[in-house]
Coordinates of N, CA and C in Angstrom, one line a residue:
M1149 N -0.2 -37.7 -2.9 CA -0.6 -36.4 -3.4 C -1.1 -36.5 -4.8
R1150 N -2.2 -35.9 -5.1 CA -2.8 -35.9 -6.5 C -2.2 -34.8 -7.3
E1151 N -2.4 -34.8 -8.6 CA -1.9 -33.8 -9.6 C -3.0 -33.4 -10.5
H1152 N -3.1 -32.1 -10.8 CA -4.0 -31.5 -11.8 C -3.2 -31.0 -12.9
H1153 N -3.5 -31.3 -14.1 CA -2.7 -30.8 -15.3 C -3.5 -29.7 -16.0
I1154 N -2.8 -28.6 -16.3 CA -3.3 -27.5 -17.1 C -2.2 -27.4 -18.2
G1155 N -2.5 -27.9 -19.4 CA -1.5 -27.9 -20.5 C -0.3 -28.7 -20.0
Q1156 N 0.9 -28.1 -20.0 CA 2.1 -28.8 -19.5 C 2.3 -28.4 -18.0
T1157 N 1.5 -27.6 -17.4 CA 1.7 -27.2 -16.0 C 1.1 -28.3 -15.2
V1158 N 1.8 -28.8 -14.2 CA 1.4 -29.8 -13.2 C 1.2 -29.1 -11.9
I1159 N 0.0 -29.2 -11.3 CA -0.3 -28.6 -10.0 C -0.6 -29.7 -9.0
P1160 N 0.4 -30.0 -8.1 CA 0.1 -31.0 -7.1 C -0.9 -30.5 -6.0
Y1161 N -1.8 -31.3 -5.5 CA -2.7 -30.9 -4.5 C -3.0 -32.0 -3.6
E1162 N -3.5 -31.6 -2.4 CA -3.9 -32.5 -1.3 C -5.4 -32.3 -1.1
I1163 N -6.1 -33.3 -0.8 CA -7.6 -33.2 -0.5 C -7.7 -33.4 1.0
N1164 N -8.4 -32.4 1.6 CA -8.8 -32.5 3.0 C -10.4 -32.7 3.0
W1165 N -10.8 -33.9 3.4 CA -12.2 -34.3 3.4 C -12.8 -33.7 4.7
C1166 N -13.9 -33.0 4.7 CA -14.5 -32.3 5.9 C -15.9 -32.7 6.0
D1167 N -16.3 -33.1 7.3 CA -17.7 -33.4 7.6 C -18.6 -32.2 7.5
D1168 N -18.0 -31.0 7.8 CA -18.8 -29.8 8.0 C -18.8 -28.9 6.7
R1169 N -18.3 -29.3 5.6 CA -18.3 -28.5 4.4 C -19.4 -28.9 3.5
E1170 N -19.9 -28.0 2.7 CA -21.0 -28.2 1.7 C -20.5 -28.0 0.3
T1171 N -19.4 -27.3 0.2 CA -18.8 -26.9 -1.1 C -17.3 -27.3 -1.2
V1172 N -16.8 -27.3 -2.4 CA -15.3 -27.6 -2.5 C -14.6 -26.2 -2.5
G1173 N -13.6 -26.1 -1.7 CA -12.8 -24.9 -1.6 C -11.4 -25.1 -1.9
L1174 N -10.7 -24.1 -2.5 CA -9.3 -24.2 -2.8 C -8.5 -23.2 -2.0
S1175 N -7.3 -23.5 -1.6 CA -6.5 -22.6 -0.9 C -5.0 -22.9 -1.3
L1176 N -4.3 -21.8 -1.5 CA -2.9 -21.9 -1.8 C -2.1 -21.2 -0.8
D1177 N -1.1 -21.8 -0.1 CA -0.4 -21.2 0.9 C 0.9 -20.5 0.4
Q1178 N 1.7 -19.9 1.3 CA 2.9 -19.2 0.8 C 3.9 -20.1 0.2
S1179 N 3.9 -21.4 0.6 CA 4.8 -22.4 0.0 C 4.3 -22.9 -1.3
L1180 N 3.2 -22.3 -1.8 CA 2.5 -22.7 -3.1 C 2.0 -24.1 -3.1
E1181 N 1.6 -24.6 -1.9 CA 0.9 -25.9 -1.9 C -0.6 -25.7 -1.9
L1182 N -1.2 -26.4 -2.8 CA -2.6 -26.3 -3.0 C -3.4 -27.3 -2.2
T1183 N -4.3 -26.8 -1.4 CA -5.2 -27.7 -0.6 C -6.6 -27.6 -1.1
V1184 N -7.2 -28.7 -1.3 CA -8.6 -28.7 -1.7 C -9.4 -29.2 -0.5
R1185 N -10.4 -28.4 0.0 CA -11.2 -28.8 1.1 C -12.6 -29.2 0.5
A1186 N -13.0 -30.5 0.8 CA -14.2 -31.0 0.1 C -15.1 -31.7 1.1
P1187 N -16.4 -31.6 0.9 CA -17.3 -32.4 1.7 C -17.1 -33.9 1.6
M1188 N -17.4 -34.6 2.6 CA -17.2 -36.1 2.6 C -18.0 -36.7 1.4
A1189 N -19.1 -36.1 1.0 CA -19.9 -36.7 -0.1 C -19.4 -36.4 -1.5
A1190 N -18.4 -35.5 -1.6 CA -17.9 -35.1 -2.9 C -17.1 -36.3 -3.6
T1191 N -17.2 -36.3 -4.9 CA -16.4 -37.3 -5.6 C -15.2 -36.7 -6.2
I1192 N -14.2 -37.5 -6.6 CA -13.0 -37.1 -7.2 C -13.4 -36.3 -8.5
G1193 N -14.4 -36.8 -9.2 CA -14.8 -36.1 -10.5 C -15.3 -34.7 -10.2
E1194 N -16.1 -34.6 -9.1 CA -16.6 -33.2 -8.7 C -15.4 -32.3 -8.4
I1195 N -14.5 -32.8 -7.7 CA -13.3 -32.0 -7.3 C -12.5 -31.6 -8.6
E1196 N -12.3 -32.5 -9.5 CA -11.7 -32.2 -10.7 C -12.4 -31.2 -11.6
D1197 N -13.8 -31.2 -11.5 CA -14.6 -30.2 -12.2 C -14.3 -28.9 -11.6
V1198 N -14.2 -28.8 -10.3 CA -13.9 -27.5 -9.7 C -12.5 -27.0 -10.1
L1199 N -11.6 -27.9 -10.1 CA -10.2 -27.5 -10.5 C -10.2 -27.0 -12.0
E1200 N -11.0 -27.7 -12.8 CA -11.1 -27.2 -14.2 C -11.7 -25.8 -14.3
S1201 N -12.7 -25.6 -13.5 CA -13.4 -24.3 -13.6 C -12.6 -23.2 -13.0
R1202 N -11.6 -23.5 -12.2 CA -10.7 -22.5 -11.5 C -9.3 -22.4 -12.1
Q1203 N -9.1 -22.9 -13.4 CA -7.8 -23.0 -14.0 C -7.1 -21.6 -14.0
E1204 N -7.9 -20.6 -14.4 CA -7.2 -19.2 -14.5 C -6.7 -18.8 -13.1
W1205 N -7.5 -19.0 -12.1 CA -7.0 -18.7 -10.7 C -5.8 -19.5 -10.3
L1206 N -5.8 -20.8 -10.7 CA -4.7 -21.7 -10.3 C -3.4 -21.3 -11.0
L1207 N -3.5 -20.7 -12.2 CA -2.3 -20.2 -12.9 C -1.9 -18.9 -12.5
E1208 N -2.8 -18.0 -12.0 CA -2.4 -16.6 -11.7 C -2.0 -16.5 -10.2
K1209 N -2.6 -17.2 -9.3 CA -2.4 -17.0 -7.9 C -1.0 -17.2 -7.4
P1210 N -0.3 -18.3 -7.9 CA 1.1 -18.4 -7.5 C 2.0 -17.2 -7.8
H1211 N 1.7 -16.6 -8.9 CA 2.5 -15.4 -9.3 C 2.2 -14.2 -8.3
Q1212 N 1.0 -14.1 -7.9 CA 0.6 -13.1 -6.9 C 1.3 -13.3 -5.6
L1213 N 1.3 -14.5 -5.2 CA 2.0 -14.8 -3.9 C 3.5 -14.6 -3.9
M1214 N 4.1 -14.7 -5.0 CA 5.5 -14.6 -5.1 C 6.0 -13.2 -5.2
R1215 N 5.1 -12.2 -5.3 CA 5.4 -10.8 -5.4 C 5.9 -10.3 -4.0

């Protein structure tokens, strides 16, 4: 399992590589596990760029799910 760091917050995530995807998608389930769905051609750098651009969502979403 990989980890993304936002300041001192560590967010573990798993990558599901998909043949039929064209974009990188993020989903967070009720157990607060982050899954990244990425096209087979995506690089780790591209995935990390998406995680960087979605930092606000990554920090807010777990609080919404715990309500």
